[in-house]
Coordinates of C-alpha atoms in Angstrom, one line a residue:
Chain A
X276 CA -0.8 -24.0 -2.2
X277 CA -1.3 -24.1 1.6
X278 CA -2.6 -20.7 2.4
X279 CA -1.2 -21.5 5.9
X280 CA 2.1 -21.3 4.3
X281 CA 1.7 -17.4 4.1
X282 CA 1.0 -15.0 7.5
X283 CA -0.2 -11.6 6.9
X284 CA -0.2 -9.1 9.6
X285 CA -1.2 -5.3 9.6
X286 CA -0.4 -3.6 12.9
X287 CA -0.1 -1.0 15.1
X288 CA 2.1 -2.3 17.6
X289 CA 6.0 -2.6 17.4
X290 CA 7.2 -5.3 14.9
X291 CA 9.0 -8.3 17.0
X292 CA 11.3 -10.1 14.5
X293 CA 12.1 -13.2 16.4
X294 CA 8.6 -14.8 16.4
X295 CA 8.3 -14.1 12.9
X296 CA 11.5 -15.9 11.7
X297 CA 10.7 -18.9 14.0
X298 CA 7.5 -19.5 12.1
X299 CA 9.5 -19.7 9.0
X300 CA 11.4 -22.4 10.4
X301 CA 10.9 -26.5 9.0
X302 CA 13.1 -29.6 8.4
X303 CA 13.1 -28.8 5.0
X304 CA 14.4 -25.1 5.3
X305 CA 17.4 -24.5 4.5
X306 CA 17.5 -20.6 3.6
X307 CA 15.3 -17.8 5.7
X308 CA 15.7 -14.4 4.0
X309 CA 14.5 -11.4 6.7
X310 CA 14.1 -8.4 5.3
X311 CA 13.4 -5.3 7.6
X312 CA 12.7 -1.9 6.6
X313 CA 13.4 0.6 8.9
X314 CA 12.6 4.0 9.3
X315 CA 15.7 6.3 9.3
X316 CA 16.6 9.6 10.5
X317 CA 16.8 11.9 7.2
X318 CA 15.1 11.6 3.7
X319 CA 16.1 13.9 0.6
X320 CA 18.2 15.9 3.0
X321 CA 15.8 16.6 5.9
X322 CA 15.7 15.4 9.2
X323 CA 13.3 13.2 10.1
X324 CA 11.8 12.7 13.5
X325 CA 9.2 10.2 13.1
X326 CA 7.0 9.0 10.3
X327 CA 3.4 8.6 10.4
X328 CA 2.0 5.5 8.4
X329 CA -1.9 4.9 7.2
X330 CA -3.0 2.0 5.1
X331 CA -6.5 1.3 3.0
X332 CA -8.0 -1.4 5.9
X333 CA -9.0 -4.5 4.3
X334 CA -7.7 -3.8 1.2
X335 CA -3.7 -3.4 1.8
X336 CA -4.3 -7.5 3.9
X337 CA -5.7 -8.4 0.2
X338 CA -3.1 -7.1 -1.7
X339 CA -0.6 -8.4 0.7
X340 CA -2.1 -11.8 0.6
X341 CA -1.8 -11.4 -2.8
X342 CA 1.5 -10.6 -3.5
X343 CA 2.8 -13.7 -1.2
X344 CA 0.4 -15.9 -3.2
X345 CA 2.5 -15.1 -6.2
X346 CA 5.7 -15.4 -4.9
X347 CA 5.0 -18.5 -3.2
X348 CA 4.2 -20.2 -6.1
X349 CA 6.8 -18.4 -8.7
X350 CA 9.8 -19.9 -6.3
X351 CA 8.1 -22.6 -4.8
X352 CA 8.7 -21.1 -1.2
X353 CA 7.8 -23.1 1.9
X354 CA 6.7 -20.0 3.8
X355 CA 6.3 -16.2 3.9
X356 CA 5.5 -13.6 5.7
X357 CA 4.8 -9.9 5.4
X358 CA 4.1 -7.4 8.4
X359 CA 3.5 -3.7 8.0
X360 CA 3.6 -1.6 10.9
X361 CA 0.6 1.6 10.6
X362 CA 0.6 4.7 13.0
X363 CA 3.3 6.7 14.8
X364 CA 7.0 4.9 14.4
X365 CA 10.1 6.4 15.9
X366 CA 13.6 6.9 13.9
X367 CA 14.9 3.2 14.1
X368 CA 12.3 0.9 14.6
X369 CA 11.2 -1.8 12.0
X370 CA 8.1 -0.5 10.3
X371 CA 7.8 -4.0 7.7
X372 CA 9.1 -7.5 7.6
X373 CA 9.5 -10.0 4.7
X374 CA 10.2 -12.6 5.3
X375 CA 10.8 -16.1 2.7
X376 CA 11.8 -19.6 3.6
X377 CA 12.9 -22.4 1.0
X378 CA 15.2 -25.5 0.9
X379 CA 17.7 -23.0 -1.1
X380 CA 19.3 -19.6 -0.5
X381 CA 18.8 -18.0 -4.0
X382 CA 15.3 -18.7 -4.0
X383 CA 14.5 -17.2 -0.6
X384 CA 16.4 -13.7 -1.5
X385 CA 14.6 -13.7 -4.6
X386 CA 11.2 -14.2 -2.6
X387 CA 11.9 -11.3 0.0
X388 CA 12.9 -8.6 -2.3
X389 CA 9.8 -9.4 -4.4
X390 CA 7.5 -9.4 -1.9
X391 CA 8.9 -5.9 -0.5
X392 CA 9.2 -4.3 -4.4
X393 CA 5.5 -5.5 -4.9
X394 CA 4.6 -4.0 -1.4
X395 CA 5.9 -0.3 -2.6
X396 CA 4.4 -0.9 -5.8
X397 CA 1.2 -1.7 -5.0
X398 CA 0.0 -1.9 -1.0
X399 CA -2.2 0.8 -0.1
X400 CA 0.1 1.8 2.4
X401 CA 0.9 5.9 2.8
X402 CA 3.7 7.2 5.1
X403 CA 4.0 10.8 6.3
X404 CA 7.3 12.0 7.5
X405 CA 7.5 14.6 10.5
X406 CA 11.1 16.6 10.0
X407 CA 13.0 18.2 13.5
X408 CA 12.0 21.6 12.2
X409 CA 8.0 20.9 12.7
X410 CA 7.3 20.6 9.1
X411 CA 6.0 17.8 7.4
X412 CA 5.2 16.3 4.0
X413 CA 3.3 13.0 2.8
X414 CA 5.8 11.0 0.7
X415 CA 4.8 9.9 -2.9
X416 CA 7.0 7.5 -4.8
X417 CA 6.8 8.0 -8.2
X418 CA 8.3 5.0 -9.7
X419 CA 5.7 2.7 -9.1
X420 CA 1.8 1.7 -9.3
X421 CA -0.3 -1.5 -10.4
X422 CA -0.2 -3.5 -13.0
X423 CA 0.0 -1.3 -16.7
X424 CA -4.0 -2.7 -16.9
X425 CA -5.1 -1.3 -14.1
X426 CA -3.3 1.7 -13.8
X427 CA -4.9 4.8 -13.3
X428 CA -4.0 7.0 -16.0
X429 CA -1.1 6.7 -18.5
X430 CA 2.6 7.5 -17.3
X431 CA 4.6 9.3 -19.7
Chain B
X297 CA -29.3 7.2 -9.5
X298 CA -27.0 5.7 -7.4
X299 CA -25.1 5.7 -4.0
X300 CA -21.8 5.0 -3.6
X301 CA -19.0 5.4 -1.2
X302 CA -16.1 7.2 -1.4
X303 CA -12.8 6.3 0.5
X304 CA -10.2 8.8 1.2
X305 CA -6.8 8.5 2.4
X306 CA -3.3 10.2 3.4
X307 CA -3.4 13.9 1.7
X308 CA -6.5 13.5 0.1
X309 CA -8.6 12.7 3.6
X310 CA -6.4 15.4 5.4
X311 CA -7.7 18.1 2.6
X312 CA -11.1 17.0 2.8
X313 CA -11.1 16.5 6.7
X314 CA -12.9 12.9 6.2
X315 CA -11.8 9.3 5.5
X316 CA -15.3 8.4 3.7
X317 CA -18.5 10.3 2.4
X318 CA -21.7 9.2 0.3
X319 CA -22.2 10.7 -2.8
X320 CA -25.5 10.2 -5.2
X321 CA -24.4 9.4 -9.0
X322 CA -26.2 9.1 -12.1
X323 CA -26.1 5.2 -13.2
X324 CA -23.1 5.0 -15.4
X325 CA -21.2 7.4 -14.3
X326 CA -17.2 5.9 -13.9
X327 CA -14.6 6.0 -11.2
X328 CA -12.6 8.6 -13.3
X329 CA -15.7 10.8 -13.8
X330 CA -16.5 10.9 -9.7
X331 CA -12.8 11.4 -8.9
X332 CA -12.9 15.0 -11.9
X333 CA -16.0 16.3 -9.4
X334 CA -13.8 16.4 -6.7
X335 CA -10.7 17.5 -8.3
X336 CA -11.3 21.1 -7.1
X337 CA -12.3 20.4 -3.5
X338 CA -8.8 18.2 -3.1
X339 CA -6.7 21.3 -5.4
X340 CA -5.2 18.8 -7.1
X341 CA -2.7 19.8 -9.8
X342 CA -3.0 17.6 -13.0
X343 CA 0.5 15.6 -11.8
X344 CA -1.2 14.3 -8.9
X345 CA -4.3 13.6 -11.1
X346 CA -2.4 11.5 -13.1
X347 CA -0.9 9.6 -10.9
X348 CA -3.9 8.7 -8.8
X349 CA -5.4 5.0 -9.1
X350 CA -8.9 4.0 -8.4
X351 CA -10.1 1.2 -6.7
X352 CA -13.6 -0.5 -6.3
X353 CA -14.5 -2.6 -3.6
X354 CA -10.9 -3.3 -2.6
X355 CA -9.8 -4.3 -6.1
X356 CA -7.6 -1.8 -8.4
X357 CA -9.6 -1.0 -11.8
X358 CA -9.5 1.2 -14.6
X359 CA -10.3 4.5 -14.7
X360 CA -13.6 4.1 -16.7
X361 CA -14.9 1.6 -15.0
X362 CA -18.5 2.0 -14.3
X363 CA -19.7 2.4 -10.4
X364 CA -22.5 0.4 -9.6
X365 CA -24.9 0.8 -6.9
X366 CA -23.3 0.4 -2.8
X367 CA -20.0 0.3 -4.4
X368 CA -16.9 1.8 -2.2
X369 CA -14.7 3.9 -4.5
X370 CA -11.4 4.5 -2.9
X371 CA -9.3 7.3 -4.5
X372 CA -5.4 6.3 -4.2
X373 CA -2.9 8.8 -4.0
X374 CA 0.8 7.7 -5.4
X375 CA 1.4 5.0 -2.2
X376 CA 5.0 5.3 -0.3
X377 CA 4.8 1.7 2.1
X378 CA 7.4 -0.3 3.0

């Protein structure tokens, strides 16, 4: 596998979309799947006015590096990318990118929503959400964690 | 004995008021057994225990693996990327 094939970026800057999806471009692509997610204005009923977002340095590039090695290979893709924004991000902006290229549409949308499932599994990637009212709370997601081999502690 | 680092991050380094701090083990002690010292300093309720993952030198392991010397032990709450 080329590893030039795959781009990994962690950073604190705003997230630019359009150089990203033209480095996924090649004669032999026919399908580029982008997916962006965004931070929004409400979660669970509150009002959000910004989130926060801290990641384990060195380790979340591995994991990130290797969740695109295994989706590269499982669908054969000719590229991917995966950016994570960390630090302050306003309601709206684009706080990750996946993004998958192949010769074939199914493949690529297969790609991208692995590599952003594996990303919430897995990255060590923690957001805080600041609500209007001042208060503000670190998010936990429950439904997910490593491997069942390396997992922490049994889930019931 | 031995000296290993621990990494801290999101709620757990806000409750501490540090990202990282040196702590001196007796050999064979394991990332589970570091991570129950701490457990009152971080009031943690045995939820959050649970669902907190270990990982050595950048690499997710189990919870009894055994620290060695210079390793860096990073506690990792329930992560929320993406």
């Amino acid at each position: 596998m080329l590893k030039s094939a795959i781009h990994i970026e962690v950073t604190d800057r705003s997230i630019e979309v359009g150089p990203h999806y033209a480095a996924m471009l090649s004669s032999g692509t026919g399908a580029v799947v982008l997916f962006s997610g965004n931070v929004r204005d409400h979660n669970e009923g509150k009002a959000v006015s910004r989130l926060y977002y801290e990641a384990y340095d060195g380790m979340v590039q591995r994991v990130l590096q290797q969740i695109a090695e295994e989706a590269v290979g499982r669908w054969r893709l000719a590229r991917m990318a995966i950016v994570q924004r960390i630090g302050w991000i306003p309601v709206g902006e684009p706080a990750v990118i996946v993004l998958a290229s192949h010769a074939h549409r199914n493949e690529a949308f297969q790609a991208a929503r692995y590599g952003i499932d594996e990303l919430k599994r897995r990255a060590p990637i923690w957001k805080k959400e600041i609500y209007t009212d001042g208060s503000e709370n670190w998010v936990a997601c429950h439904h997910h964690g490593p491997e069942p081999h390396v997992h922490g502690h049994a889930q019931q | 004995m031995i000296q290993v680092t621990l990494r801290f991050f999101a709620a757990y380094r806000e409750r501490l008021k540090t990202g990282s701090l040196p702590m001196i083990l007796t050999e064979g002690t394991t990332a589970a057994e570091c991570f129950d010292r701490l457990r009152s300093d971080l009031g943690l309720d045995a939820a959050t225990v649970r669902s907190t993952l270990f990982a050595i030198n950048q690499e997710y392991v189990k919870p009894e693996a055994v620290l060695k010397d210079g390793d860096e032990l990073a506690f990792i709450p329930p992560v929320s990327g993406g």
